[in-house]
Short mmCIF file of C-alpha atoms in Angstrom, two decimals:
data_model
loop_
_atom_site.label_atom_id
_atom_site.label_comp_id
_atom_site.label_asym_id
_atom_site.label_seq_id
_atom_site.Cartn_x
_atom_site.Cartn_y
_atom_site.Cartn_z
CA MET X 3 43.17 22.48 -25.93
CA ASN X 4 43.83 22.17 -22.33
CA THR X 5 46.58 21.06 -20.01
CA THR X 6 45.75 17.79 -19.80
CA LYS X 7 46.06 17.72 -23.71
CA LEU X 8 49.85 19.88 -23.24
CA ARG X 9 50.58 17.11 -21.03
CA TYR X 10 50.56 14.39 -23.00
CA ALA X 11 52.41 15.80 -25.57
CA ILE X 12 55.19 16.70 -23.42
CA ALA X 13 55.21 12.66 -22.17
CA ILE X 14 55.36 11.83 -25.70
CA ASP X 15 58.40 14.32 -26.50
CA HIS X 16 59.79 13.51 -23.37
CA TYR X 17 59.88 9.68 -23.62
CA GLY X 18 60.10 9.66 -27.65
CA SER X 19 57.25 7.16 -28.03
CA MET X 20 53.56 6.53 -27.70
CA SER X 21 53.56 3.32 -26.16
CA ALA X 22 56.00 4.58 -23.52
CA ALA X 23 54.41 8.01 -22.98
CA ALA X 24 51.08 6.45 -22.49
CA ARG X 25 52.30 4.00 -19.53
CA GLN X 26 53.92 6.87 -17.69
CA VAL X 27 50.38 8.87 -18.05
CA HIS X 28 48.54 6.08 -17.01
CA ILE X 29 45.89 5.93 -20.56
CA SER X 30 45.72 3.80 -23.20
CA GLN X 31 47.85 4.45 -25.75
CA SER X 32 44.76 4.58 -28.20
CA SER X 33 43.43 6.99 -25.89
CA LEU X 34 46.88 9.10 -26.37
CA THR X 35 46.81 8.76 -30.19
CA LYS X 36 43.38 9.95 -30.33
CA SER X 37 43.80 12.95 -28.02
CA ILE X 38 47.19 13.53 -29.85
CA ALA X 39 45.26 13.97 -32.95
CA GLU X 40 42.69 16.55 -31.86
CA LEU X 41 45.25 18.63 -30.26
CA GLU X 42 47.00 18.79 -33.95
CA GLN X 43 43.75 19.50 -35.61
CA GLU X 44 42.89 22.04 -33.54
CA LEU X 45 46.78 24.01 -34.20
CA GLY X 46 46.20 22.70 -37.71
CA PHE X 47 49.83 21.21 -37.92
CA PRO X 48 51.58 17.79 -37.33
CA LEU X 49 53.62 18.15 -33.46
CA PHE X 50 55.27 14.57 -34.25
CA VAL X 51 57.19 12.49 -37.11
CA ARG X 52 55.82 8.86 -36.53
CA HIS X 53 58.90 6.16 -37.51
CA SER X 54 59.99 2.78 -36.53
CA ARG X 55 61.74 3.96 -33.63
CA GLY X 56 59.14 6.14 -32.14
CA VAL X 57 58.12 9.48 -32.97
CA THR X 58 59.98 13.20 -33.07
CA ALA X 59 59.03 16.59 -33.02
CA THR X 60 58.12 18.56 -35.44
CA PRO X 61 59.96 22.15 -36.15
CA GLU X 62 56.44 23.27 -35.09
CA GLY X 63 55.87 20.85 -33.10
CA ARG X 64 59.57 21.77 -31.30
CA GLN X 65 58.17 25.19 -30.96
CA PHE X 66 54.86 24.39 -29.37
CA ILE X 67 56.42 21.99 -26.69
CA ASP X 68 58.38 23.93 -25.86
CA ARG X 69 56.15 27.04 -24.69
CA ALA X 70 53.84 24.02 -23.68
CA SER X 71 56.36 23.02 -21.54
CA ARG X 72 56.54 25.95 -19.78
CA ILE X 73 52.61 26.99 -19.46
CA VAL X 74 52.49 23.47 -17.83
CA ALA X 75 55.75 24.84 -15.23
CA ASP X 76 53.78 27.89 -13.95
CA PHE X 77 50.22 26.07 -13.87
CA ASP X 78 51.93 23.61 -11.92
CA ARG X 79 54.01 26.02 -10.10
CA LEU X 80 50.27 28.29 -9.29
CA ARG X 81 48.31 25.07 -7.81
CA SER X 82 51.57 24.26 -5.62
CA ASP X 83 51.37 27.83 -4.66
CA ALA X 84 47.72 27.82 -3.88
CA LYS X 85 48.22 24.65 -1.97
CA ALA X 86 51.03 25.95 0.20
CA ARG X 87 48.13 28.89 1.24
CA ARG X 88 45.61 26.91 1.69
CA ASN X 89 47.93 24.77 3.97
CA ILE X 90 49.23 27.65 5.76
CA LYS X 91 45.53 28.79 6.17
CA GLU X 92 44.61 25.73 7.95
CA SER X 93 47.39 25.22 9.76
CA LEU X 94 47.97 29.50 11.26
CA LEU X 95 45.18 31.03 12.70
CA ARG X 96 45.95 34.57 13.24
CA ILE X 97 44.19 36.81 15.97
CA VAL X 98 44.11 40.50 17.04
CA VAL X 99 42.08 41.18 20.06
CA CYS X 100 41.01 44.54 21.37
CA PRO X 101 41.17 46.68 23.49
CA PRO X 102 44.00 44.04 25.20
CA PRO X 103 41.85 43.28 28.74
CA MET X 104 39.37 41.24 25.71
CA VAL X 105 41.77 38.89 25.40
CA THR X 106 40.32 37.04 27.95
CA LEU X 107 37.40 36.30 25.60
CA LEU X 108 39.47 34.19 24.12
CA ASN X 109 39.45 31.91 27.84
CA PRO X 110 38.74 29.14 27.67
CA ALA X 111 37.97 28.57 23.64
CA LEU X 112 41.47 28.92 22.33
CA PRO X 113 42.90 26.41 24.67
CA ASP X 114 39.84 24.26 23.55
CA THR X 115 39.74 24.47 19.76
CA LEU X 116 43.97 23.85 19.66
CA ALA X 117 43.74 20.80 21.74
CA LYS X 118 40.91 19.31 19.36
CA ASN X 119 43.47 21.20 16.27
CA PRO X 120 47.05 20.23 17.67
CA ASP X 121 48.47 20.69 14.58
CA VAL X 122 47.54 24.38 14.23
CA GLU X 123 49.68 27.22 15.48
CA VAL X 124 47.87 30.28 16.29
CA GLU X 125 49.46 33.87 16.87
CA VAL X 126 47.24 36.03 19.31
CA LEU X 127 47.78 40.17 19.08
CA SER X 128 46.27 42.65 21.01
CA ALA X 129 45.85 46.02 19.78
CA SER X 130 43.66 49.66 20.02
CA THR X 131 40.85 49.13 18.61
CA ALA X 132 42.01 51.24 15.53
CA ARG X 133 45.03 49.57 15.15
CA ALA X 134 43.69 46.07 15.13
CA ILE X 135 40.98 47.23 12.83
CA THR X 136 43.91 48.49 10.41
CA MET X 137 45.38 45.18 10.91
CA LEU X 138 42.52 43.24 9.72
CA ARG X 139 41.52 45.78 6.33
CA ALA X 140 45.01 45.31 5.51
CA GLY X 141 44.69 41.42 6.06
CA ASP X 142 47.87 41.16 8.45
CA VAL X 143 45.62 38.75 10.59
CA ASP X 144 42.72 36.11 9.87
CA LEU X 145 40.36 37.28 12.86
CA LEU X 146 39.50 40.13 15.02
CA VAL X 147 37.71 39.50 18.79
CA GLY X 148 36.12 42.86 19.96
CA PRO X 149 33.59 45.33 20.19
CA GLU X 150 30.91 45.45 18.11
CA ARG X 151 30.16 49.46 18.37
CA PRO X 152 33.22 50.69 16.53
CA ILE X 153 33.20 47.75 14.21
CA VAL X 154 29.77 47.19 12.57
CA GLY X 155 30.03 50.35 10.42
CA GLU X 156 32.99 48.81 8.67
CA GLY X 157 30.49 47.22 5.77
CA GLU X 158 34.01 45.64 4.70
CA PHE X 159 34.20 43.11 7.01
CA LYS X 160 31.30 40.38 7.91
CA VAL X 161 30.76 40.47 11.79
CA ILE X 162 29.56 37.37 13.89
CA PRO X 163 27.97 38.65 17.36
CA LEU X 164 29.53 36.86 20.64
CA PRO X 165 27.74 36.47 23.98
CA PRO X 166 28.06 40.14 25.45
CA PHE X 167 30.87 41.20 27.62
CA SER X 168 30.78 42.27 31.11
CA SER X 169 33.19 44.45 33.10
CA PHE X 170 33.67 46.22 36.37
CA PHE X 171 36.05 48.53 37.97
CA PHE X 172 38.41 47.32 40.81
CA ALA X 173 40.85 49.23 43.05
CA SER X 174 43.47 48.37 45.93
CA ARG X 175 42.42 46.77 48.32
CA SER X 176 42.67 49.48 50.36
CA HIS X 177 41.09 52.04 48.36
CA PRO X 178 39.66 54.82 50.01
CA LEU X 179 36.42 53.25 47.63
CA SER X 180 36.75 49.70 48.45
CA ARG X 181 35.43 50.54 51.53
CA LYS X 182 32.00 52.38 50.43
CA ARG X 183 28.52 49.90 49.68
CA ARG X 184 27.85 51.98 47.17
CA ILE X 185 29.49 54.73 45.01
CA THR X 186 28.77 56.62 41.99
CA ALA X 187 30.67 58.43 39.05
CA ALA X 188 31.52 61.67 41.32
CA ASP X 189 33.38 59.22 44.05
CA PHE X 190 35.58 58.66 40.39
CA LYS X 191 37.01 62.13 40.36
CA PRO X 192 39.97 62.82 42.91
CA PHE X 193 41.21 59.35 41.45
CA PRO X 194 43.08 58.16 38.25
CA LEU X 195 41.28 56.15 35.80
CA VAL X 196 43.02 53.28 33.59
CA LEU X 197 41.90 52.64 30.43
CA VAL X 198 42.90 50.37 27.84
CA GLU X 199 42.57 53.26 24.81
CA ARG X 200 40.40 56.88 24.65
CA GLN X 201 38.78 55.76 21.55
CA GLY X 202 37.17 52.59 20.54
CA ALA X 203 35.80 51.04 23.11
CA SER X 204 36.26 52.59 26.38
CA ILE X 205 33.47 55.05 24.70
CA GLU X 206 31.39 52.59 25.71
CA PHE X 207 32.56 52.78 29.81
CA VAL X 208 33.04 56.46 29.33
CA ASP X 209 29.10 56.63 27.99
CA ARG X 210 27.45 54.42 31.59
CA LEU X 211 30.32 55.84 33.91
CA PHE X 212 29.90 59.49 33.16
CA GLY X 213 26.83 59.57 30.57
CA GLY X 214 28.73 60.90 27.70
CA HIS X 215 31.17 60.25 24.80
CA ARG X 216 33.59 62.42 26.57
CA LEU X 217 35.92 62.00 29.75
CA PRO X 218 35.23 65.23 32.31
CA PRO X 219 38.22 67.41 31.46
CA ASP X 220 39.59 67.38 35.01
CA GLN X 221 39.52 63.75 35.31
CA LYS X 222 42.92 62.05 35.07
CA VAL X 223 43.07 59.09 32.62
CA HIS X 224 45.63 56.47 32.27
CA THR X 225 46.03 54.85 29.34
CA VAL X 226 47.76 51.34 29.21
CA GLY X 227 47.06 48.92 26.91
CA HIS X 228 48.70 46.51 29.03
CA PHE X 229 46.60 44.51 32.18
CA PRO X 230 49.18 43.22 33.66
CA LEU X 231 50.86 46.56 33.67
CA THR X 232 47.19 47.87 34.61
CA CYS X 233 47.42 45.67 37.59
CA GLU X 234 50.64 47.07 39.12
CA ILE X 235 49.32 50.37 39.18
CA VAL X 236 46.21 49.96 40.57
CA ALA X 237 47.77 47.93 42.96
CA LYS X 238 50.31 50.61 43.78
CA THR X 239 49.02 53.84 43.00
CA PRO X 240 45.20 55.34 43.94
CA ALA X 241 44.14 54.33 40.42
CA ILE X 242 41.39 52.22 39.51
CA GLY X 243 41.25 50.04 36.90
CA LEU X 244 39.01 47.68 34.50
CA ALA X 245 38.51 43.98 34.59
CA GLY X 246 36.65 42.06 32.49
CA GLU X 247 34.18 39.70 34.61
CA ALA X 248 36.09 36.46 34.42
CA TYR X 249 38.19 38.23 36.91
CA ARG X 250 35.37 38.99 39.61
CA THR X 251 35.36 35.15 40.70
CA ASN X 252 39.70 35.00 40.25
CA LYS X 253 40.66 34.14 43.73
CA GLU X 254 44.38 35.43 43.55
CA PHE X 255 42.69 38.71 41.71
CA LEU X 256 40.82 39.35 44.54
CA LYS X 257 43.58 38.63 47.05
CA ARG X 258 45.05 42.31 45.82
CA PHE X 259 42.17 44.20 44.68
CA ALA X 260 38.44 45.04 45.42
CA VAL X 261 35.95 44.74 42.74
CA LEU X 262 33.92 48.59 43.10
CA PRO X 263 29.93 48.36 44.13
CA ILE X 264 29.23 50.68 41.29
CA SER X 265 27.44 49.18 38.32
CA LEU X 266 28.54 49.56 34.06
CA GLY X 267 24.77 48.40 33.46
CA GLN X 268 24.15 46.06 29.92
CA PRO X 269 27.09 43.68 29.28
CA SER X 270 29.39 45.47 26.18
CA ARG X 271 28.37 43.91 22.76
CA VAL X 272 31.45 42.21 21.25
CA CYS X 273 31.75 40.26 18.17
CA ALA X 274 34.45 38.14 15.91
CA CYS X 275 35.13 39.28 12.49
CA TYR X 276 36.77 39.26 9.34
CA ARG X 277 37.35 40.36 5.87
CA GLN X 278 34.16 40.34 3.37
CA GLY X 279 34.88 37.99 0.86
CA ASP X 280 37.58 35.77 2.45
CA ASP X 281 37.08 31.68 3.57
CA LEU X 282 37.66 31.25 7.69
CA SER X 283 39.97 28.24 8.25
CA ALA X 284 38.10 25.41 9.71
CA VAL X 285 39.48 26.01 12.84
CA ALA X 286 38.94 29.75 13.36
CA ARG X 287 34.89 28.49 12.32
CA ALA X 288 35.15 26.07 15.42
CA LEU X 289 37.50 28.85 17.51
CA ILE X 290 34.22 30.69 16.65
CA LYS X 291 31.59 28.39 17.14
CA THR X 292 33.60 27.94 20.96
CA MET X 293 33.23 31.58 22.12
CA GLY X 294 29.86 31.10 21.17
CA GLY X 295 29.22 32.92 18.28
CA ALA X 296 26.47 31.41 14.98
CA HIS X 297 28.71 31.75 11.96
CA SER X 298 26.65 31.48 8.64
#
């Protein structure tokens, strides 16, 4: 018994004859008759009574066909829903970037990917590292792009390394530190830092700047997850901000800000990741490849 034979029985009942049903299901009448005979043998009772004008369902056949109709309708709905979900998955890509300034990782890969896939819609969100991981775990996004360090321990995610992400500190062009040729972590003490978060990715920068997992207790910090707002704070106050390497050569950025001469050492390890067991859409795989990731 399978859905094909159920459909045959439903068609015969609907059209009232073997010949008419055979034409509708696109098989020969002899093949249809054989399939119904096999189904009746499996069931142990006849589905139809044959007469000169066609066929009619037996009492047992009527009960069976009515139930088969519901089963086939449910199966068709299930298949239709699955197809709709596949279509949505292929046509919509939901990305969360953490922390927010790392959204520059998507440039120019995302515009290039969308140019090659004009039918795809994209939702790009930014969040703290902890929030981004929660969103990915809940299935609220398809792909997370962010620092590898806080994510690698999450065994439920498939992690794809991306090219490293370099950062630098910046200040207003009139800032006292902008006139120095060389500065150290001690020079930062009088000035607030603008960090995207106190946990997650910021820990790595704290390590490099202060040599420990914690900020000095007397170091003032603004926690701002929106880069344009960070820029405005840095422009109008003595605060020091953190920017991605892409801004180092941005002419408009450099008109307002100075790159501070302190090294953050090796670039940060970043990655794209998704839930174990999920199937990435073609456009997600294309984006990861364009970003320089090797998806297995």
